[in-house]
């Protein structure tokens, strides 16, 4: 960003230098024009206006390119040109790694809860000789079945708890009447 500001200042300084040069050149040319005859190339007089027009066209082109470059750079000030971008990127990557680690632990507890609770590495045997026609293969490990049953039981109890309380409250109201 500092380079962009310094290039902007440099462009302003050069613009002023060109203006001064043109002013001084026009002042010296006015004094010389009275003594000298105008120079001609191929019969066409070269005047200050032609040179000024060419210079202004070139300067306008440079200004347009500078404006386009500045607009292009502006759109990245809040992202990659932000001084805190590296820290934010590191935090995002650390968050992703943490989430992946949590997923890994969750899947490990689903696959083999006993080994996962003991922090042992979990290996899933890959049978290369398994045919798609044999559907008798066991998809769940024996240790996984009780874990799934407990999870189902807990979720059913959690979801039915408010309903059971409401039923009990209604039964009590009915007994009171």
PDB file of C-alpha atoms in Angstrom:
ATOM      1  CA  UNK A   1       0.000   0.000   0.000  1.00  0.00           C
ATOM      2  CA  UNK A   2       2.906   2.298   0.777  1.00  0.00           C
ATOM      3  CA  UNK A   3       4.256   1.711  -2.718  1.00  0.00           C
ATOM      4  CA  UNK A   4       0.923   2.730  -4.179  1.00  0.00           C
ATOM      5  CA  UNK A   5       0.885   5.987  -2.196  1.00  0.00           C
ATOM      6  CA  UNK A   6       4.483   6.747  -3.138  1.00  0.00           C
ATOM      7  CA  UNK A   7       3.771   6.065  -6.822  1.00  0.00           C
ATOM      8  CA  UNK A   8       0.785   8.434  -6.606  1.00  0.00           C
ATOM      9  CA  UNK A   9       2.992  11.143  -5.111  1.00  0.00           C
ATOM     10  CA  UNK A  10       5.643  10.487  -7.763  1.00  0.00           C
ATOM     11  CA  UNK A  11       3.065  10.856 -10.518  1.00  0.00           C
ATOM     12  CA  UNK A  12       1.910  14.190  -9.057  1.00  0.00           C
ATOM     13  CA  UNK A  13       5.494  15.469  -8.880  1.00  0.00           C
ATOM     14  CA  UNK A  14       6.222  14.464 -12.474  1.00  0.00           C
ATOM     15  CA  UNK A  15       2.988  16.084 -13.642  1.00  0.00           C
ATOM     16  CA  UNK A  16       4.038  19.380 -12.002  1.00  0.00           C
ATOM     17  CA  UNK A  17       7.513  19.105 -13.545  1.00  0.00           C
ATOM     18  CA  UNK A  18       6.009  18.661 -17.007  1.00  0.00           C
ATOM     19  CA  UNK A  19       3.743  21.663 -16.484  1.00  0.00           C
ATOM     20  CA  UNK A  20       6.696  23.798 -15.366  1.00  0.00           C
ATOM     21  CA  UNK A  21       8.766  22.587 -18.296  1.00  0.00           C
ATOM     22  CA  UNK A  22       5.993  23.452 -20.732  1.00  0.00           C
ATOM     23  CA  UNK A  23       5.527  26.891 -19.146  1.00  0.00           C
ATOM     24  CA  UNK A  24       9.230  27.654 -19.241  1.00  0.00           C
ATOM     25  CA  UNK A  25       9.488  26.332 -22.779  1.00  0.00           C
ATOM     26  CA  UNK A  26       6.571  28.492 -23.932  1.00  0.00           C
ATOM     27  CA  UNK A  27       8.132  31.547 -22.243  1.00  0.00           C
ATOM     28  CA  UNK A  28      11.484  30.989 -23.978  1.00  0.00           C
ATOM     29  CA  UNK A  29       9.773  30.183 -27.276  1.00  0.00           C
ATOM     30  CA  UNK A  30       7.856  33.468 -27.204  1.00  0.00           C
ATOM     31  CA  UNK A  31      11.097  35.382 -26.828  1.00  0.00           C
ATOM     32  CA  UNK A  32      12.779  33.374 -29.583  1.00  0.00           C
ATOM     33  CA  UNK A  33       9.815  33.530 -31.940  1.00  0.00           C
ATOM     34  CA  UNK A  34      10.180  37.232 -32.313  1.00  0.00           C
ATOM     35  CA  UNK A  35      13.792  36.785 -33.477  1.00  0.00           C
ATOM     36  CA  UNK A  36      13.518  33.514 -35.388  1.00  0.00           C
ATOM     37  CA  UNK A  37      11.357  32.232 -38.102  1.00  0.00           C
ATOM     38  CA  UNK A  38       9.180  29.160 -37.461  1.00  0.00           C
ATOM     39  CA  UNK A  39      10.690  25.847 -38.328  1.00  0.00           C
ATOM     40  CA  UNK A  40       8.950  23.733 -40.941  1.00  0.00           C
ATOM     41  CA  UNK A  41       9.231  20.066 -41.813  1.00  0.00           C
ATOM     42  CA  UNK A  42       7.738  19.047 -45.147  1.00  0.00           C
ATOM     43  CA  UNK A  43       6.090  22.401 -45.392  1.00  0.00           C
ATOM     44  CA  UNK A  44       4.036  21.994 -42.221  1.00  0.00           C
ATOM     45  CA  UNK A  45       4.827  24.285 -39.286  1.00  0.00           C
ATOM     46  CA  UNK A  46       5.403  22.585 -35.950  1.00  0.00           C
ATOM     47  CA  UNK A  47       3.716  24.596 -33.304  1.00  0.00           C
ATOM     48  CA  UNK A  48       3.534  24.403 -29.600  1.00  0.00           C
ATOM     49  CA  UNK A  49      -0.124  23.433 -29.761  1.00  0.00           C
ATOM     50  CA  UNK A  50       0.613  20.191 -31.609  1.00  0.00           C
ATOM     51  CA  UNK A  51       3.278  19.226 -29.064  1.00  0.00           C
ATOM     52  CA  UNK A  52       0.974  20.199 -26.196  1.00  0.00           C
ATOM     53  CA  UNK A  53      -1.862  18.096 -27.615  1.00  0.00           C
ATOM     54  CA  UNK A  54       0.394  15.082 -27.984  1.00  0.00           C
ATOM     55  CA  UNK A  55       1.717  15.525 -24.462  1.00  0.00           C
ATOM     56  CA  UNK A  56      -1.734  15.962 -22.975  1.00  0.00           C
ATOM     57  CA  UNK A  57      -2.983  12.863 -24.823  1.00  0.00           C
ATOM     58  CA  UNK A  58      -0.095  10.828 -23.449  1.00  0.00           C
ATOM     59  CA  UNK A  59      -0.632  12.209 -19.951  1.00  0.00           C
ATOM     60  CA  UNK A  60      -4.363  11.484 -20.113  1.00  0.00           C
ATOM     61  CA  UNK A  61      -3.566   7.926 -21.191  1.00  0.00           C
ATOM     62  CA  UNK A  62      -1.156   7.556 -18.262  1.00  0.00           C
ATOM     63  CA  UNK A  63      -3.784   8.974 -15.887  1.00  0.00           C
ATOM     64  CA  UNK A  64      -6.400   6.516 -17.179  1.00  0.00           C
ATOM     65  CA  UNK A  65      -4.035   3.583 -16.775  1.00  0.00           C
ATOM     66  CA  UNK A  66      -3.151   4.801 -13.279  1.00  0.00           C
ATOM     67  CA  UNK A  67      -6.851   5.126 -12.364  1.00  0.00           C
ATOM     68  CA  UNK A  68      -7.572   1.602 -13.647  1.00  0.00           C
ATOM     69  CA  UNK A  69      -4.607   0.220 -11.706  1.00  0.00           C
ATOM     70  CA  UNK A  70      -5.699   2.047  -8.567  1.00  0.00           C
ATOM     71  CA  UNK A  71      -9.259   0.707  -8.918  1.00  0.00           C
ATOM     72  CA  UNK A  72      -7.902  -2.803  -9.410  1.00  0.00           C
ATOM     73  CA  UNK A  73      -5.730  -2.565  -6.303  1.00  0.00           C
ATOM     74  CA  UNK A  74      -8.532  -0.991  -4.222  1.00  0.00           C
ATOM     75  CA  UNK A  75     -10.675  -4.112  -4.436  1.00  0.00           C
ATOM     76  CA  UNK A  76      -7.978  -6.146  -2.656  1.00  0.00           C
ATOM     77  CA  UNK A  77      -7.380  -3.764   0.281  1.00  0.00           C
ATOM     78  CA  UNK A  78      -9.689  -5.681   2.593  1.00  0.00           C
ATOM     79  CA  UNK A  79      -8.385  -9.121   1.626  1.00  0.00           C
ATOM     80  CA  UNK A  80      -4.832  -9.904   0.551  1.00  0.00           C
ATOM     81  CA  UNK A  81      -3.469  -6.376   0.914  1.00  0.00           C
ATOM     82  CA  UNK A  82      -4.751  -6.132   4.470  1.00  0.00           C
ATOM     83  CA  UNK A  83      -1.795  -6.168   6.901  1.00  0.00           C
ATOM     84  CA  UNK A  84      -3.634  -8.701   9.090  1.00  0.00           C
ATOM     85  CA  UNK A  85      -4.275 -11.113   6.202  1.00  0.00           C
ATOM     86  CA  UNK A  86      -1.537 -13.632   7.148  1.00  0.00           C
ATOM     87  CA  UNK A  87      -2.808 -13.882  10.729  1.00  0.00           C
ATOM     88  CA  UNK A  88      -6.414 -14.291   9.583  1.00  0.00           C
ATOM     89  CA  UNK A  89      -5.328 -16.976   7.105  1.00  0.00           C
ATOM     90  CA  UNK A  90      -3.426 -18.869   9.818  1.00  0.00           C
ATOM     91  CA  UNK A  91      -6.450 -18.695  12.118  1.00  0.00           C
ATOM     92  CA  UNK A  92      -8.743 -20.006   9.389  1.00  0.00           C
ATOM     93  CA  UNK A  93      -6.406 -22.904   8.591  1.00  0.00           C
ATOM     94  CA  UNK A  94      -6.051 -23.734  12.301  1.00  0.00           C
ATOM     95  CA  UNK A  95      -9.847 -23.748  12.610  1.00  0.00           C
ATOM     96  CA  UNK A  96     -10.159 -26.094   9.625  1.00  0.00           C
ATOM     97  CA  UNK A  97      -7.517 -28.417  11.073  1.00  0.00           C
ATOM     98  CA  UNK A  98      -9.301 -28.446  14.439  1.00  0.00           C
ATOM     99  CA  UNK A  99     -12.606 -29.289  12.773  1.00  0.00           C
ATOM    100  CA  UNK A 100     -10.998 -32.098  10.779  1.00  0.00           C
ATOM    101  CA  UNK A 101      -9.406 -33.490  13.948  1.00  0.00           C
ATOM    102  CA  UNK A 102     -12.813 -33.452  15.703  1.00  0.00           C
ATOM    103  CA  UNK A 103     -14.361 -35.273  12.756  1.00  0.00           C
ATOM    104  CA  UNK A 104     -11.577 -37.827  12.844  1.00  0.00           C
ATOM    105  CA  UNK A 105     -12.170 -38.496  16.548  1.00  0.00           C
ATOM    106  CA  UNK A 106     -15.928 -38.764  16.021  1.00  0.00           C
ATOM    107  CA  UNK A 107     -15.527 -41.262  13.190  1.00  0.00           C
ATOM    108  CA  UNK A 108     -13.000 -43.222  15.259  1.00  0.00           C
ATOM    109  CA  UNK A 109     -15.532 -43.513  18.082  1.00  0.00           C
ATOM    110  CA  UNK A 110     -18.157 -44.700  15.617  1.00  0.00           C
ATOM    111  CA  UNK A 111     -15.912 -47.309  14.030  1.00  0.00           C
ATOM    112  CA  UNK A 112     -14.287 -48.709  17.163  1.00  0.00           C
ATOM    113  CA  UNK A 113     -15.265 -46.992  20.421  1.00  0.00           C
ATOM    114  CA  UNK A 114     -13.072 -49.200  22.602  1.00  0.00           C
ATOM    115  CA  UNK A 115      -9.890 -48.471  20.667  1.00  0.00           C
ATOM    116  CA  UNK A 116     -10.792 -44.794  20.314  1.00  0.00           C
ATOM    117  CA  UNK A 117     -11.346 -44.385  24.053  1.00  0.00           C
ATOM    118  CA  UNK A 118      -7.919 -45.931  24.675  1.00  0.00           C
ATOM    119  CA  UNK A 119      -6.390 -43.585  22.056  1.00  0.00           C
ATOM    120  CA  UNK A 120      -5.204 -46.520  20.011  1.00  0.00           C
ATOM    121  CA  UNK A 121      -4.875 -46.220  16.247  1.00  0.00           C
ATOM    122  CA  UNK A 122      -7.889 -47.551  14.407  1.00  0.00           C
ATOM    123  CA  UNK A 123      -7.397 -49.650  11.324  1.00  0.00           C
ATOM    124  CA  UNK A 124     -10.136 -50.622   8.956  1.00  0.00           C
ATOM    125  CA  UNK A 125      -9.322 -53.830   7.111  1.00  0.00           C
ATOM    126  CA  UNK A 126      -9.772 -53.466   3.394  1.00  0.00           C
ATOM    127  CA  UNK A 127     -10.853 -56.698   1.753  1.00  0.00           C
ATOM    128  CA  UNK A 128      -9.826 -56.688  -1.870  1.00  0.00           C
ATOM    129  CA  UNK A 129     -11.573 -60.009  -2.497  1.00  0.00           C
ATOM    130  CA  UNK A 130     -15.068 -58.866  -1.498  1.00  0.00           C
ATOM    131  CA  UNK A 131     -17.618 -59.509  -4.224  1.00  0.00           C
ATOM    132  CA  UNK A 132     -20.558 -57.209  -4.727  1.00  0.00           C
ATOM    133  CA  UNK A 133     -22.827 -60.270  -4.953  1.00  0.00           C
ATOM    134  CA  UNK A 134     -22.139 -61.303  -1.355  1.00  0.00           C
ATOM    135  CA  UNK A 135     -24.391 -59.286   0.906  1.00  0.00           C
ATOM    136  CA  UNK A 136     -23.674 -61.443   3.952  1.00  0.00           C
ATOM    137  CA  UNK A 137     -20.633 -59.403   4.908  1.00  0.00           C
ATOM    138  CA  UNK A 138     -20.971 -57.662   8.247  1.00  0.00           C
ATOM    139  CA  UNK A 139     -20.936 -53.881   7.816  1.00  0.00           C
ATOM    140  CA  UNK A 140     -20.781 -53.044  11.530  1.00  0.00           C
ATOM    141  CA  UNK A 141     -18.175 -54.179  13.974  1.00  0.00           C
ATOM    142  CA  UNK A 142     -19.467 -55.884  17.140  1.00  0.00           C
ATOM    143  CA  UNK A 143     -18.158 -53.009  19.263  1.00  0.00           C
ATOM    144  CA  UNK A 144     -20.077 -50.508  17.194  1.00  0.00           C
ATOM    145  CA  UNK A 145     -23.549 -52.020  17.673  1.00  0.00           C
ATOM    146  CA  UNK A 146     -23.857 -51.223  21.421  1.00  0.00           C
ATOM    147  CA  UNK A 147     -22.530 -47.719  20.826  1.00  0.00           C
ATOM    148  CA  UNK A 148     -25.186 -47.101  18.179  1.00  0.00           C
ATOM    149  CA  UNK A 149     -27.900 -48.558  20.445  1.00  0.00           C
ATOM    150  CA  UNK A 150     -26.860 -46.252  23.287  1.00  0.00           C
ATOM    151  CA  UNK A 151     -26.831 -43.262  20.959  1.00  0.00           C
ATOM    152  CA  UNK A 152     -30.307 -44.077  19.642  1.00  0.00           C
ATOM    153  CA  UNK A 153     -31.626 -44.600  23.182  1.00  0.00           C
ATOM    154  CA  UNK A 154     -30.218 -41.258  24.361  1.00  0.00           C
ATOM    155  CA  UNK A 155     -31.623 -39.361  21.398  1.00  0.00           C
ATOM    156  CA  UNK A 156     -35.077 -40.942  21.861  1.00  0.00           C
ATOM    157  CA  UNK A 157     -35.067 -40.079  25.557  1.00  0.00           C
ATOM    158  CA  UNK A 158     -33.977 -36.519  24.808  1.00  0.00           C
ATOM    159  CA  UNK A 159     -36.642 -35.952  22.160  1.00  0.00           C
ATOM    160  CA  UNK A 160     -39.488 -37.597  24.129  1.00  0.00           C
ATOM    161  CA  UNK A 161     -38.693 -36.037  27.518  1.00  0.00           C
ATOM    162  CA  UNK A 162     -40.756 -32.834  26.928  1.00  0.00           C
ATOM    163  CA  UNK A 163     -43.659 -34.915  25.590  1.00  0.00           C
ATOM    164  CA  UNK A 164     -43.666 -37.253  28.600  1.00  0.00           C
ATOM    165  CA  UNK A 165     -43.629 -34.280  30.972  1.00  0.00           C
ATOM    166  CA  UNK A 166     -46.588 -32.754  29.132  1.00  0.00           C
ATOM    167  CA  UNK A 167     -48.498 -36.064  29.283  1.00  0.00           C
ATOM    168  CA  UNK A 168     -47.857 -36.339  33.030  1.00  0.00           C
ATOM    169  CA  UNK A 169     -49.017 -32.757  33.560  1.00  0.00           C
ATOM    170  CA  UNK A 170     -52.221 -33.414  31.612  1.00  0.00           C
ATOM    171  CA  UNK A 171     -52.868 -36.636  33.573  1.00  0.00           C
ATOM    172  CA  UNK A 172     -52.505 -34.744  36.854  1.00  0.00           C
ATOM    173  CA  UNK A 173     -54.966 -32.101  35.673  1.00  0.00           C
ATOM    174  CA  UNK A 174     -57.397 -34.841  34.686  1.00  0.00           C
ATOM    175  CA  UNK A 175     -57.109 -36.471  38.138  1.00  0.00           C
ATOM    176  CA  UNK A 176     -57.790 -33.124  39.837  1.00  0.00           C
ATOM    177  CA  UNK A 177     -61.077 -32.718  37.972  1.00  0.00           C
TER     178      UNK A 177
END
